Protein backbone atom coordinates (compact mmCIF):
# COMPACT_ATOMS: atom_id res chain seq x y z
CA UNK A 1 0.00 0.00 0.00
CA UNK A 2 1.39 3.45 -0.94
CA UNK A 3 2.42 5.98 1.76
CA UNK A 4 1.68 9.07 -0.50
CA UNK A 5 -0.45 11.77 1.21
CA UNK A 6 -4.12 11.62 0.44
CA UNK A 7 -6.12 14.70 -0.57
CA UNK A 8 -8.18 16.31 2.22
CA UNK A 9 -11.76 15.28 2.57
CA UNK A 10 -14.41 17.49 0.94
CA UNK A 11 -16.48 19.68 3.24
CA UNK A 12 -19.51 17.82 4.43
CA UNK A 13 -18.13 14.51 3.23
CA UNK A 14 -16.90 11.55 5.28
CA UNK A 15 -13.72 12.05 7.22
CA UNK A 16 -10.49 11.05 5.52
CA UNK A 17 -9.27 7.57 6.43
CA UNK A 18 -5.64 7.55 7.49
CA UNK A 19 -3.43 5.08 5.63
CA UNK A 20 -3.07 1.69 7.27
CA UNK A 21 0.27 1.00 8.86
CA UNK A 22 1.42 -2.62 9.23
CA UNK A 23 4.11 -3.57 11.71
CA UNK A 24 7.40 -4.50 10.10
CA UNK A 25 7.83 -8.25 9.57
CA UNK A 26 9.55 -9.83 12.54
CA UNK A 27 12.55 -12.08 12.16
CA UNK A 28 11.79 -15.81 12.34
CA UNK A 29 12.19 -17.22 15.82
CA UNK A 30 14.70 -19.99 16.46
CA UNK A 31 13.67 -23.09 18.37
CA UNK A 32 15.31 -23.46 21.75
CA UNK A 33 16.98 -26.63 22.97
CA UNK A 34 14.11 -27.16 25.40
CA UNK A 35 11.56 -26.99 22.56
CA UNK A 36 13.48 -29.49 20.46
CA UNK A 37 13.81 -31.85 23.42
CA UNK A 38 10.11 -31.50 24.20
CA UNK A 39 9.26 -32.32 20.56
CA UNK A 40 11.38 -35.49 20.58
CA UNK A 41 10.11 -36.66 23.95
CA UNK A 42 6.51 -35.87 23.01
CA UNK A 43 6.72 -37.85 19.77
CA UNK A 44 8.35 -40.81 21.53
CA UNK A 45 5.75 -40.74 24.30
CA UNK A 46 2.88 -40.49 21.83
CA UNK A 47 4.27 -43.42 19.84
CA UNK A 48 4.63 -45.66 22.89
CA UNK A 49 1.19 -44.69 24.17
CA UNK A 50 -0.36 -45.46 20.78
CA UNK A 51 1.35 -48.86 20.67
CA UNK A 52 0.07 -49.66 24.15
CA UNK A 53 -3.45 -48.40 23.44
CA UNK A 54 -3.93 -50.06 20.04
CA UNK A 55 -1.74 -53.14 20.41
CA UNK A 56 -4.77 -55.39 20.05
CA UNK A 57 -5.48 -54.27 16.48
CA UNK A 58 -2.08 -53.13 15.17
CA UNK A 59 -0.64 -56.57 14.37
CA UNK A 60 -2.13 -56.97 10.85
CA UNK A 61 -1.17 -53.39 9.97
CA UNK A 62 2.42 -53.85 11.13
CA UNK A 63 2.58 -57.17 9.28
CA UNK A 64 1.31 -55.43 6.13
CA UNK A 65 3.95 -52.70 6.57
CA UNK A 66 6.66 -55.37 6.83
CA UNK A 67 5.42 -56.95 3.58
CA UNK A 68 5.37 -53.57 1.84
CA UNK A 69 8.90 -52.82 3.07
CA UNK A 70 10.20 -56.09 1.60
CA UNK A 71 8.41 -55.70 -1.72
CA UNK A 72 9.21 -52.02 -2.26
CA UNK A 73 12.50 -52.67 -4.16
CA UNK A 74 10.70 -55.04 -6.54
CA UNK A 75 7.86 -52.56 -7.07
CA UNK A 76 10.43 -49.83 -7.82
CA UNK A 77 12.11 -52.03 -10.42
CA UNK A 78 8.77 -52.79 -12.05
CA UNK A 79 8.02 -49.06 -12.19
CA UNK A 80 11.35 -48.41 -13.90
CA UNK A 81 10.54 -50.82 -16.71
CA UNK A 82 7.21 -49.13 -17.38
CA UNK A 83 4.70 -50.94 -15.14
CA UNK A 84 2.57 -48.53 -13.15
CA UNK A 85 3.15 -48.57 -9.42
CA UNK A 86 -0.42 -49.58 -8.61
CA UNK A 87 -0.43 -52.48 -11.06
CA UNK A 88 3.00 -53.62 -9.90
CA UNK A 89 1.91 -53.55 -6.26
CA UNK A 90 -1.19 -55.59 -7.09
CA UNK A 91 0.83 -58.20 -8.99
CA UNK A 92 3.41 -58.56 -6.21
CA UNK A 93 0.79 -58.93 -3.45
CA UNK A 94 -1.17 -61.40 -5.58
CA UNK A 95 1.91 -63.55 -6.24
CA UNK A 96 2.93 -63.46 -2.57
CA UNK A 97 -0.52 -64.49 -1.33
CA UNK A 98 -0.74 -67.25 -3.98
CA UNK A 99 2.62 -68.69 -2.92
CA UNK A 100 1.62 -68.48 0.75
CA UNK A 101 -1.70 -70.20 0.12
CA UNK A 102 -0.04 -72.99 -1.87
CA UNK A 103 2.53 -73.49 0.89
CA UNK A 104 -0.24 -73.75 3.49
CA UNK A 105 -2.23 -76.21 1.36
CA UNK A 106 0.89 -78.30 0.79
CA UNK A 107 2.54 -78.36 4.21
CA UNK A 108 -0.32 -77.97 6.67
CA UNK A 109 -1.87 -81.42 6.03
CA UNK A 110 1.58 -83.04 6.20
CA UNK A 111 2.34 -81.33 9.50
CA UNK A 112 -1.06 -82.33 10.90
CA UNK A 113 -0.39 -85.94 9.87
CA UNK A 114 2.95 -85.86 11.65
CA UNK A 115 1.32 -84.40 14.73
CA UNK A 116 -1.08 -87.36 14.67
CA UNK A 117 1.96 -89.65 14.62
CA UNK A 118 3.40 -87.70 17.56
CA UNK A 119 0.23 -88.13 19.61
CA UNK A 120 0.12 -91.87 18.89
CA UNK A 121 3.81 -92.54 19.47
CA UNK A 122 4.38 -90.17 22.38
CA UNK A 123 4.18 -92.92 25.06
CA UNK A 124 6.64 -95.01 23.02
CA UNK A 125 9.01 -92.04 22.68
CA UNK A 126 8.85 -91.37 26.41
CA UNK A 127 9.58 -95.03 27.18
CA UNK A 128 12.49 -95.04 24.71
CA UNK A 129 14.02 -91.89 26.18
CA UNK A 130 13.58 -93.29 29.69
CA UNK A 131 15.28 -96.58 28.75
CA UNK A 132 18.28 -94.85 27.17
CA UNK A 133 18.57 -92.43 30.08
CA UNK A 134 18.31 -95.28 32.59
CA UNK A 135 21.11 -97.19 30.87
CA UNK A 136 23.28 -94.08 30.82
CA UNK A 137 22.70 -93.37 34.51
CA UNK A 138 23.43 -96.99 35.42
CA UNK A 139 26.75 -96.76 33.62
CA UNK A 140 27.43 -93.43 35.33
CA UNK A 141 26.64 -95.04 38.69
CA UNK A 142 29.05 -97.86 37.95
CA UNK A 143 31.75 -95.36 37.03
CA UNK A 144 31.25 -92.87 39.88
CA UNK A 145 29.80 -95.11 42.57
CA UNK A 146 26.40 -95.13 44.31
CA UNK A 147 27.43 -92.17 46.47
CA UNK A 148 27.27 -89.85 43.43
CA UNK A 149 24.32 -91.38 41.50
CA UNK A 150 21.75 -93.29 43.53
CA UNK A 151 18.46 -94.89 42.51
CA UNK A 152 16.29 -91.94 43.57
CA UNK A 153 18.29 -89.52 41.40
CA UNK A 154 18.05 -91.95 38.50
CA UNK A 155 14.27 -92.27 38.74
CA UNK A 156 13.87 -88.51 39.16
CA UNK A 157 15.90 -87.83 36.00
CA UNK A 158 13.88 -90.38 34.00
CA UNK A 159 10.58 -88.94 35.21
CA UNK A 160 11.59 -85.37 34.42
CA UNK A 161 12.81 -86.31 30.94
CA UNK A 162 9.51 -88.05 30.19
CA UNK A 163 7.51 -85.08 31.50
CA UNK A 164 9.53 -82.66 29.37
CA UNK A 165 9.01 -84.72 26.21
CA UNK A 166 5.28 -85.03 26.92
CA UNK A 167 5.02 -81.27 27.43
CA UNK A 168 6.86 -80.60 24.17
CA UNK A 169 4.51 -82.91 22.28
CA UNK A 170 1.39 -81.34 23.77
CA UNK A 171 2.67 -77.79 23.19
CA UNK A 172 3.56 -78.50 19.56
CA UNK A 173 0.15 -80.02 18.92
CA UNK A 174 -1.68 -77.06 20.42
CA UNK A 175 0.55 -74.48 18.72
CA UNK A 176 0.30 -75.86 15.20
CA UNK A 177 -3.26 -77.11 15.50
CA UNK A 178 -4.47 -73.74 16.72
CA UNK A 179 -2.01 -71.57 14.81
CA UNK A 180 -4.59 -70.01 12.56
CA UNK A 181 -6.67 -69.02 15.57
CA UNK A 182 -3.67 -67.10 16.88
CA UNK A 183 -3.24 -65.09 13.71
CA UNK A 184 -6.97 -64.78 12.99
CA UNK A 185 -7.89 -66.07 9.57
CA UNK A 186 -9.83 -62.97 8.60
CA UNK A 187 -6.97 -60.56 9.22
CA UNK A 188 -4.46 -62.76 7.41
CA UNK A 189 -6.56 -63.39 4.32
CA UNK A 190 -8.32 -60.02 3.97
CA UNK A 191 -6.91 -57.15 6.01
CA UNK A 192 -3.18 -57.81 5.56
CA UNK A 193 -3.21 -58.09 1.72
CA UNK A 194 -5.43 -55.03 1.29
CA UNK A 195 -3.38 -52.84 3.66
CA UNK A 196 -0.11 -54.14 2.17
CA UNK A 197 -1.31 -53.25 -1.34
CA UNK A 198 -2.14 -49.65 -0.43
CA UNK A 199 1.08 -49.20 1.55
CA UNK A 200 3.17 -50.64 -1.29
CA UNK A 201 1.41 -48.50 -3.90
CA UNK A 202 1.96 -45.27 -1.95
CA UNK A 203 5.29 -46.17 -0.29
CA UNK A 204 7.44 -43.61 -2.11
CA UNK A 205 4.84 -40.86 -1.68
CA UNK A 206 4.52 -41.57 2.05
CA UNK A 207 8.27 -41.44 2.55
CA UNK A 208 8.48 -38.15 0.65
CA UNK A 209 5.68 -36.68 2.77
CA UNK A 210 7.35 -37.78 6.01
CA UNK A 211 10.65 -36.35 4.79
CA UNK A 212 8.95 -33.00 4.14
CA UNK A 213 7.86 -32.91 7.79
CA UNK A 214 11.40 -33.25 9.15
CA UNK A 215 12.74 -30.18 10.99
CA UNK A 216 14.87 -28.26 8.48
CA UNK A 217 17.75 -27.79 10.88
CA UNK A 218 18.28 -31.55 11.38
CA UNK A 219 16.83 -32.88 8.12
CA UNK A 220 20.16 -33.97 6.61
CA UNK A 221 21.22 -35.82 9.77
CA UNK A 222 17.83 -37.53 10.11
CA UNK A 223 17.88 -38.58 6.45
CA UNK A 224 21.34 -40.10 6.90
CA UNK A 225 20.23 -41.95 10.03
CA UNK A 226 17.19 -43.27 8.16
CA UNK A 227 19.37 -44.49 5.28
CA UNK A 228 21.74 -46.22 7.71
CA UNK A 229 18.82 -47.85 9.51
CA UNK A 230 17.38 -49.07 6.21
CA UNK A 231 20.75 -50.51 5.17
CA UNK A 232 21.27 -52.36 8.47
CA UNK A 233 17.67 -53.56 8.72
CA UNK A 234 17.40 -54.80 5.14
CA UNK A 235 20.74 -56.62 5.34
CA UNK A 236 19.85 -58.35 8.60
CA UNK A 237 16.35 -59.33 7.56
CA UNK A 238 17.57 -60.53 4.18
CA UNK A 239 20.20 -62.64 5.89
CA UNK A 240 17.79 -64.11 8.43
CA UNK A 241 15.17 -64.93 5.81
CA UNK A 242 17.87 -66.58 3.71
CA UNK A 243 18.98 -68.62 6.72
CA UNK A 244 15.40 -69.55 7.65
CA UNK A 245 14.56 -70.74 4.14
CA UNK A 246 17.83 -72.56 3.48
CA UNK A 247 18.11 -74.24 6.88
CA UNK A 248 14.40 -75.10 7.02
CA UNK A 249 14.58 -76.92 3.68
CA UNK A 250 17.90 -78.58 4.56
CA UNK A 251 16.81 -79.78 8.01
CA UNK A 252 13.42 -81.01 6.78
CA UNK A 253 14.90 -83.04 3.89
CA UNK A 254 17.90 -84.33 5.85
CA UNK A 255 15.89 -85.42 8.89
CA UNK A 256 13.33 -87.16 6.69
CA UNK A 257 16.10 -89.00 4.83
CA UNK A 258 17.66 -89.97 8.18
CA UNK A 259 14.42 -91.77 9.06
CA UNK A 260 13.11 -89.44 11.77
CA UNK A 261 9.33 -89.82 11.73
CA UNK A 262 8.73 -86.16 12.60
CA UNK A 263 11.64 -84.87 10.53
CA UNK A 264 9.56 -82.56 8.34
CA UNK A 265 7.91 -80.79 11.28
CA UNK A 266 11.12 -80.51 13.31
CA UNK A 267 13.11 -79.29 10.31
CA UNK A 268 10.62 -76.59 9.37
CA UNK A 269 10.31 -75.55 13.02
CA UNK A 270 14.10 -75.23 13.32
CA UNK A 271 14.22 -73.18 10.12
CA UNK A 272 11.50 -70.76 11.21
CA UNK A 273 12.97 -70.32 14.69
CA UNK A 274 16.37 -69.53 13.14
CA UNK A 275 14.93 -66.00 12.88
CA UNK A 276 15.99 -65.79 16.55
CA UNK A 277 19.80 -66.22 16.42
CA UNK A 278 21.00 -69.51 17.94
CA UNK A 279 17.63 -70.19 19.62
CA UNK A 280 16.12 -71.88 16.57
CA UNK A 281 19.05 -74.19 15.94
CA UNK A 282 19.40 -75.15 19.60
CA UNK A 283 15.66 -75.79 19.96
CA UNK A 284 15.51 -77.88 16.80
CA UNK A 285 18.63 -79.78 17.84
CA UNK A 286 17.27 -80.62 21.30
CA UNK A 287 13.85 -81.72 20.00
CA UNK A 288 15.34 -83.79 17.17
CA UNK A 289 17.79 -85.57 19.48
CA UNK A 290 15.07 -86.38 22.03
CA UNK A 291 12.77 -87.73 19.31
CA UNK A 292 15.61 -89.73 17.79
CA UNK A 293 16.43 -91.31 21.17
CA UNK A 294 12.78 -92.19 21.70
CA UNK A 295 12.32 -93.57 18.19
CA UNK A 296 15.60 -95.42 17.51
CA UNK A 297 16.87 -96.25 20.99
CA UNK A 298 20.49 -96.47 19.79
CA UNK A 299 23.26 -93.93 19.60
CA UNK A 300 24.24 -94.53 15.96
CA UNK A 301 21.08 -92.94 14.57
CA UNK A 302 21.26 -90.20 17.19
CA UNK A 303 24.77 -89.33 16.03
CA UNK A 304 23.44 -89.01 12.48
CA UNK A 305 20.89 -86.44 13.72
CA UNK A 306 23.66 -84.58 15.56
CA UNK A 307 25.75 -84.58 12.38
CA UNK A 308 22.87 -83.06 10.39
CA UNK A 309 22.69 -80.08 12.74
CA UNK A 310 26.48 -79.69 12.73
CA UNK A 311 26.39 -79.51 8.93
CA UNK A 312 23.51 -77.01 9.09
CA UNK A 313 25.44 -74.72 11.41
CA UNK A 314 28.49 -75.03 9.17
CA UNK A 315 26.42 -73.96 6.16
CA UNK A 316 25.04 -70.98 8.09
CA UNK A 317 28.37 -69.84 9.52
CA UNK A 318 30.71 -70.50 6.60
CA UNK A 319 28.53 -70.18 3.47
CA UNK A 320 25.41 -68.05 3.93
CA UNK A 321 26.81 -65.18 5.98
CA UNK A 322 30.38 -64.86 4.63
CA UNK A 323 29.67 -65.38 0.91
CA UNK A 324 26.11 -64.09 0.52
CA UNK A 325 26.03 -61.25 3.03
CA UNK A 326 29.62 -60.41 3.88
CA UNK A 327 30.00 -57.79 6.61
CA UNK A 328 26.74 -55.94 5.91
CA UNK A 329 24.96 -57.44 8.93
CA UNK A 330 25.67 -54.95 11.73
CA UNK A 331 23.18 -56.18 14.33
CA UNK A 332 24.76 -58.23 17.09
CA UNK A 333 22.99 -61.50 17.86
CA UNK A 334 22.73 -60.75 21.61
CA UNK A 335 21.15 -57.36 20.89
CA UNK A 336 18.61 -58.96 18.53
CA UNK A 337 17.72 -61.70 21.04
CA UNK A 338 17.21 -59.12 23.79
CA UNK A 339 15.08 -56.94 21.51
CA UNK A 340 12.88 -59.85 20.42
CA UNK A 341 12.24 -61.03 23.96
CA UNK A 342 11.73 -57.49 25.28
CA UNK A 343 9.29 -56.70 22.47
CA UNK A 344 7.42 -59.94 23.05
CA UNK A 345 7.10 -59.27 26.79
CA UNK A 346 5.98 -55.66 26.26
CA UNK A 347 3.57 -55.98 23.32
CA UNK A 348 3.25 -59.70 22.47
CA UNK A 349 3.42 -60.70 18.80
CA UNK A 350 3.22 -57.02 17.81
CA UNK A 351 6.36 -56.38 19.83
CA UNK A 352 8.15 -59.24 18.08
CA UNK A 353 7.33 -57.68 14.70
CA UNK A 354 8.59 -54.26 15.82
CA UNK A 355 11.61 -55.50 17.77
CA UNK A 356 14.13 -55.80 14.93
CA UNK A 357 13.31 -52.42 13.28
CA UNK A 358 13.53 -50.72 16.67
CA UNK A 359 16.79 -52.52 17.46
CA UNK A 360 18.26 -51.44 14.10
CA UNK A 361 17.20 -47.82 14.61
CA UNK A 362 18.52 -47.68 18.18
CA UNK A 363 21.80 -49.24 17.06
CA UNK A 364 22.27 -46.65 14.31
CA UNK A 365 21.45 -43.78 16.68
CA UNK A 366 23.81 -45.18 19.33
CA UNK A 367 26.66 -45.40 16.81
CA UNK A 368 25.94 -41.84 15.66
CA UNK A 369 26.07 -40.46 19.19
CA UNK A 370 29.21 -42.51 19.91
CA UNK A 371 30.91 -40.86 16.92
CA UNK A 372 29.78 -37.46 18.17
CA UNK A 373 31.16 -38.24 21.62
CA UNK A 374 34.52 -39.43 20.27
CA UNK A 375 34.83 -36.17 18.31
CA UNK A 376 33.73 -33.93 21.20
CA UNK A 377 35.80 -32.20 23.90
CA UNK A 378 34.26 -34.55 26.47
CA UNK A 379 36.48 -37.27 25.01
CA UNK A 380 39.32 -35.32 23.39
CA UNK A 381 39.95 -32.71 26.14
CA UNK A 382 43.32 -33.63 27.73
CA UNK A 383 43.53 -33.74 31.51
CA UNK A 384 44.74 -30.59 33.19
CA UNK A 385 48.17 -30.78 34.76
CA UNK A 386 49.12 -28.82 37.84
CA UNK A 387 51.52 -25.93 37.51
XYZ file of C-alpha atoms in Angstrom:
387
model
C 0.000 0.000 0.000
C 1.393 3.453 -0.941
C 2.422 5.975 1.756
C 1.683 9.068 -0.496
C -0.445 11.769 1.211
C -4.124 11.619 0.440
C -6.124 14.703 -0.570
C -8.177 16.312 2.217
C -11.757 15.283 2.568
C -14.407 17.493 0.944
C -16.478 19.681 3.244
C -19.511 17.820 4.435
C -18.135 14.507 3.230
C -16.897 11.552 5.275
C -13.719 12.048 7.216
C -10.488 11.047 5.524
C -9.269 7.565 6.433
C -5.643 7.548 7.491
C -3.427 5.078 5.626
C -3.073 1.687 7.267
C 0.269 0.998 8.858
C 1.421 -2.624 9.229
C 4.114 -3.571 11.713
C 7.404 -4.500 10.096
C 7.833 -8.250 9.572
C 9.547 -9.831 12.535
C 12.553 -12.075 12.157
C 11.785 -15.808 12.342
C 12.189 -17.215 15.818
C 14.695 -19.987 16.462
C 13.668 -23.087 18.373
C 15.308 -23.463 21.745
C 16.981 -26.629 22.975
C 14.107 -27.164 25.402
C 11.560 -26.991 22.563
C 13.484 -29.494 20.459
C 13.813 -31.850 23.425
C 10.108 -31.497 24.196
C 9.256 -32.325 20.564
C 11.382 -35.492 20.584
C 10.112 -36.656 23.955
C 6.515 -35.865 23.009
C 6.716 -37.851 19.771
C 8.347 -40.807 21.527
C 5.753 -40.744 24.302
C 2.877 -40.487 21.830
C 4.267 -43.425 19.838
C 4.629 -45.656 22.893
C 1.186 -44.689 24.173
C -0.360 -45.460 20.777
C 1.352 -48.857 20.674
C 0.072 -49.657 24.153
C -3.450 -48.401 23.442
C -3.929 -50.062 20.036
C -1.739 -53.136 20.409
C -4.766 -55.391 20.051
C -5.483 -54.266 16.478
C -2.077 -53.129 15.172
C -0.638 -56.575 14.374
C -2.135 -56.966 10.851
C -1.172 -53.389 9.969
C 2.422 -53.850 11.125
C 2.584 -57.166 9.276
C 1.311 -55.428 6.132
C 3.948 -52.704 6.569
C 6.660 -55.372 6.827
C 5.419 -56.954 3.583
C 5.367 -53.566 1.839
C 8.901 -52.823 3.069
C 10.195 -56.089 1.604
C 8.412 -55.704 -1.722
C 9.213 -52.017 -2.256
C 12.505 -52.670 -4.157
C 10.696 -55.040 -6.537
C 7.860 -52.555 -7.066
C 10.429 -49.834 -7.816
C 12.110 -52.028 -10.424
C 8.772 -52.790 -12.055
C 8.017 -49.059 -12.187
C 11.351 -48.407 -13.899
C 10.535 -50.819 -16.714
C 7.209 -49.126 -17.377
C 4.703 -50.939 -15.140
C 2.568 -48.532 -13.152
C 3.147 -48.571 -9.419
C -0.418 -49.581 -8.605
C -0.427 -52.477 -11.065
C 3.004 -53.624 -9.900
C 1.910 -53.548 -6.256
C -1.189 -55.586 -7.088
C 0.825 -58.203 -8.989
C 3.411 -58.565 -6.206
C 0.793 -58.926 -3.448
C -1.173 -61.404 -5.577
C 1.905 -63.551 -6.240
C 2.928 -63.463 -2.567
C -0.519 -64.491 -1.328
C -0.738 -67.246 -3.975
C 2.622 -68.692 -2.924
C 1.624 -68.479 0.752
C -1.696 -70.199 0.123
C -0.040 -72.986 -1.874
C 2.532 -73.495 0.890
C -0.238 -73.751 3.490
C -2.234 -76.212 1.364
C 0.894 -78.295 0.788
C 2.541 -78.357 4.209
C -0.315 -77.968 6.670
C -1.869 -81.419 6.028
C 1.579 -83.043 6.202
C 2.336 -81.334 9.498
C -1.055 -82.329 10.902
C -0.395 -85.937 9.873
C 2.954 -85.863 11.648
C 1.317 -84.401 14.728
C -1.076 -87.362 14.672
C 1.958 -89.649 14.624
C 3.405 -87.701 17.560
C 0.226 -88.127 19.608
C 0.125 -91.867 18.892
C 3.812 -92.539 19.466
C 4.381 -90.170 22.382
C 4.183 -92.915 25.065
C 6.645 -95.010 23.017
C 9.006 -92.041 22.681
C 8.847 -91.375 26.409
C 9.576 -95.032 27.178
C 12.493 -95.044 24.713
C 14.022 -91.892 26.183
C 13.583 -93.294 29.686
C 15.284 -96.576 28.753
C 18.283 -94.847 27.173
C 18.569 -92.428 30.078
C 18.310 -95.285 32.588
C 21.113 -97.191 30.875
C 23.276 -94.084 30.825
C 22.702 -93.371 34.507
C 23.431 -96.990 35.424
C 26.752 -96.759 33.619
C 27.430 -93.434 35.328
C 26.642 -95.044 38.694
C 29.054 -97.859 37.946
C 31.748 -95.360 37.031
C 31.247 -92.870 39.880
C 29.801 -95.108 42.571
C 26.396 -95.127 44.311
C 27.425 -92.167 46.468
C 27.268 -89.851 43.432
C 24.321 -91.382 41.505
C 21.746 -93.295 43.529
C 18.455 -94.892 42.513
C 16.288 -91.943 43.568
C 18.289 -89.523 41.404
C 18.048 -91.952 38.496
C 14.272 -92.271 38.742
C 13.867 -88.506 39.158
C 15.896 -87.829 36.002
C 13.885 -90.381 34.003
C 10.576 -88.938 35.215
C 11.594 -85.368 34.418
C 12.805 -86.313 30.937
C 9.512 -88.046 30.193
C 7.511 -85.082 31.496
C 9.529 -82.664 29.374
C 9.014 -84.723 26.212
C 5.282 -85.032 26.924
C 5.023 -81.273 27.434
C 6.862 -80.604 24.168
C 4.512 -82.906 22.278
C 1.392 -81.338 23.765
C 2.670 -77.788 23.188
C 3.557 -78.497 19.563
C 0.151 -80.025 18.922
C -1.680 -77.057 20.420
C 0.551 -74.475 18.720
C 0.304 -75.862 15.203
C -3.256 -77.107 15.498
C -4.474 -73.735 16.719
C -2.009 -71.572 14.813
C -4.588 -70.007 12.562
C -6.668 -69.024 15.567
C -3.672 -67.102 16.884
C -3.235 -65.092 13.708
C -6.966 -64.784 12.988
C -7.894 -66.066 9.570
C -9.827 -62.967 8.597
C -6.968 -60.560 9.221
C -4.463 -62.761 7.408
C -6.558 -63.386 4.324
C -8.320 -60.020 3.971
C -6.912 -57.145 6.006
C -3.183 -57.815 5.558
C -3.208 -58.093 1.725
C -5.429 -55.033 1.294
C -3.383 -52.844 3.655
C -0.114 -54.144 2.174
C -1.307 -53.247 -1.340
C -2.137 -49.649 -0.435
C 1.083 -49.204 1.545
C 3.167 -50.637 -1.294
C 1.412 -48.504 -3.899
C 1.960 -45.273 -1.950
C 5.291 -46.175 -0.292
C 7.438 -43.607 -2.110
C 4.843 -40.857 -1.681
C 4.522 -41.575 2.049
C 8.273 -41.436 2.546
C 8.477 -38.152 0.647
C 5.677 -36.681 2.768
C 7.345 -37.785 6.012
C 10.648 -36.349 4.789
C 8.947 -33.001 4.136
C 7.864 -32.913 7.789
C 11.403 -33.246 9.150
C 12.740 -30.178 10.989
C 14.871 -28.261 8.480
C 17.751 -27.790 10.883
C 18.277 -31.548 11.383
C 16.832 -32.877 8.120
C 20.156 -33.966 6.612
C 21.215 -35.823 9.770
C 17.831 -37.528 10.113
C 17.878 -38.579 6.446
C 21.336 -40.098 6.895
C 20.229 -41.953 10.034
C 17.187 -43.268 8.155
C 19.373 -44.490 5.275
C 21.742 -46.217 7.711
C 18.822 -47.850 9.508
C 17.383 -49.065 6.213
C 20.747 -50.509 5.170
C 21.267 -52.359 8.469
C 17.669 -53.556 8.720
C 17.401 -54.796 5.135
C 20.740 -56.618 5.339
C 19.849 -58.350 8.603
C 16.352 -59.328 7.557
C 17.569 -60.527 4.181
C 20.205 -62.642 5.892
C 17.789 -64.109 8.429
C 15.169 -64.928 5.811
C 17.867 -66.576 3.713
C 18.979 -68.615 6.719
C 15.404 -69.545 7.652
C 14.557 -70.744 4.145
C 17.830 -72.559 3.482
C 18.109 -74.236 6.881
C 14.401 -75.102 7.022
C 14.583 -76.921 3.677
C 17.898 -78.579 4.561
C 16.812 -79.784 8.009
C 13.415 -81.010 6.779
C 14.904 -83.036 3.894
C 17.903 -84.334 5.849
C 15.890 -85.419 8.889
C 13.330 -87.164 6.694
C 16.096 -89.004 4.833
C 17.658 -89.968 8.181
C 14.418 -91.767 9.060
C 13.111 -89.444 11.769
C 9.332 -89.817 11.735
C 8.727 -86.158 12.602
C 11.639 -84.869 10.531
C 9.557 -82.560 8.343
C 7.915 -80.786 11.277
C 11.121 -80.508 13.309
C 13.115 -79.285 10.313
C 10.621 -76.586 9.366
C 10.314 -75.546 13.015
C 14.096 -75.227 13.324
C 14.222 -73.182 10.123
C 11.501 -70.763 11.210
C 12.974 -70.325 14.685
C 16.369 -69.531 13.140
C 14.934 -65.998 12.882
C 15.991 -65.787 16.546
C 19.796 -66.216 16.419
C 20.997 -69.510 17.936
C 17.634 -70.187 19.619
C 16.117 -71.881 16.573
C 19.047 -74.187 15.938
C 19.402 -75.152 19.601
C 15.664 -75.789 19.962
C 15.508 -77.884 16.804
C 18.625 -79.785 17.838
C 17.272 -80.625 21.298
C 13.850 -81.722 20.002
C 15.337 -83.790 17.168
C 17.790 -85.569 19.484
C 15.067 -86.384 22.028
C 12.771 -87.727 19.312
C 15.612 -89.735 17.790
C 16.427 -91.312 21.166
C 12.778 -92.190 21.699
C 12.320 -93.566 18.191
C 15.597 -95.418 17.508
C 16.867 -96.250 20.991
C 20.485 -96.468 19.787
C 23.256 -93.927 19.597
C 24.243 -94.534 15.963
C 21.082 -92.939 14.569
C 21.255 -90.197 17.189
C 24.767 -89.330 16.033
C 23.443 -89.011 12.484
C 20.888 -86.441 13.723
C 23.657 -84.583 15.560
C 25.748 -84.583 12.382
C 22.874 -83.056 10.389
C 22.691 -80.076 12.740
C 26.476 -79.692 12.729
C 26.388 -79.510 8.926
C 23.508 -77.008 9.094
C 25.436 -74.724 11.413
C 28.489 -75.029 9.172
C 26.420 -73.956 6.159
C 25.045 -70.978 8.088
C 28.367 -69.836 9.523
C 30.709 -70.496 6.600
C 28.527 -70.180 3.472
C 25.405 -68.049 3.932
C 26.807 -65.185 5.976
C 30.383 -64.859 4.628
C 29.666 -65.383 0.909
C 26.108 -64.090 0.516
C 26.027 -61.252 3.035
C 29.617 -60.409 3.876
C 30.000 -57.789 6.606
C 26.742 -55.944 5.912
C 24.958 -57.442 8.930
C 25.672 -54.948 11.726
C 23.177 -56.179 14.332
C 24.759 -58.229 17.095
C 22.994 -61.500 17.863
C 22.728 -60.748 21.605
C 21.146 -57.356 20.895
C 18.612 -58.962 18.535
C 17.715 -61.702 21.038
C 17.209 -59.117 23.789
C 15.081 -56.937 21.505
C 12.879 -59.851 20.418
C 12.243 -61.027 23.964
C 11.729 -57.485 25.278
C 9.287 -56.695 22.466
C 7.422 -59.943 23.052
C 7.097 -59.269 26.788
C 5.977 -55.659 26.262
C 3.571 -55.984 23.319
C 3.248 -59.696 22.465
C 3.417 -60.702 18.802
C 3.222 -57.022 17.808
C 6.363 -56.382 19.827
C 8.155 -59.239 18.084
C 7.333 -57.683 14.700
C 8.588 -54.264 15.820
C 11.608 -55.503 17.771
C 14.132 -55.798 14.934
C 13.313 -52.425 13.281
C 13.529 -50.717 16.667
C 16.791 -52.516 17.459
C 18.259 -51.442 14.101
C 17.197 -47.816 14.609
C 18.524 -47.677 18.176
C 21.801 -49.244 17.060
C 22.272 -46.649 14.311
C 21.450 -43.775 16.677
C 23.808 -45.185 19.334
C 26.664 -45.405 16.813
C 25.940 -41.845 15.658
C 26.072 -40.465 19.194
C 29.208 -42.507 19.912
C 30.915 -40.864 16.921
C 29.777 -37.460 18.166
C 31.159 -38.240 21.617
C 34.519 -39.426 20.271
C 34.832 -36.170 18.311
C 33.731 -33.935 21.202
C 35.796 -32.198 23.905
C 34.264 -34.551 26.472
C 36.479 -37.274 25.008
C 39.320 -35.317 23.395
C 39.949 -32.711 26.138
C 43.315 -33.630 27.727
C 43.532 -33.738 31.513
C 44.742 -30.591 33.186
C 48.173 -30.778 34.757
C 49.123 -28.825 37.844
C 51.520 -25.928 37.513
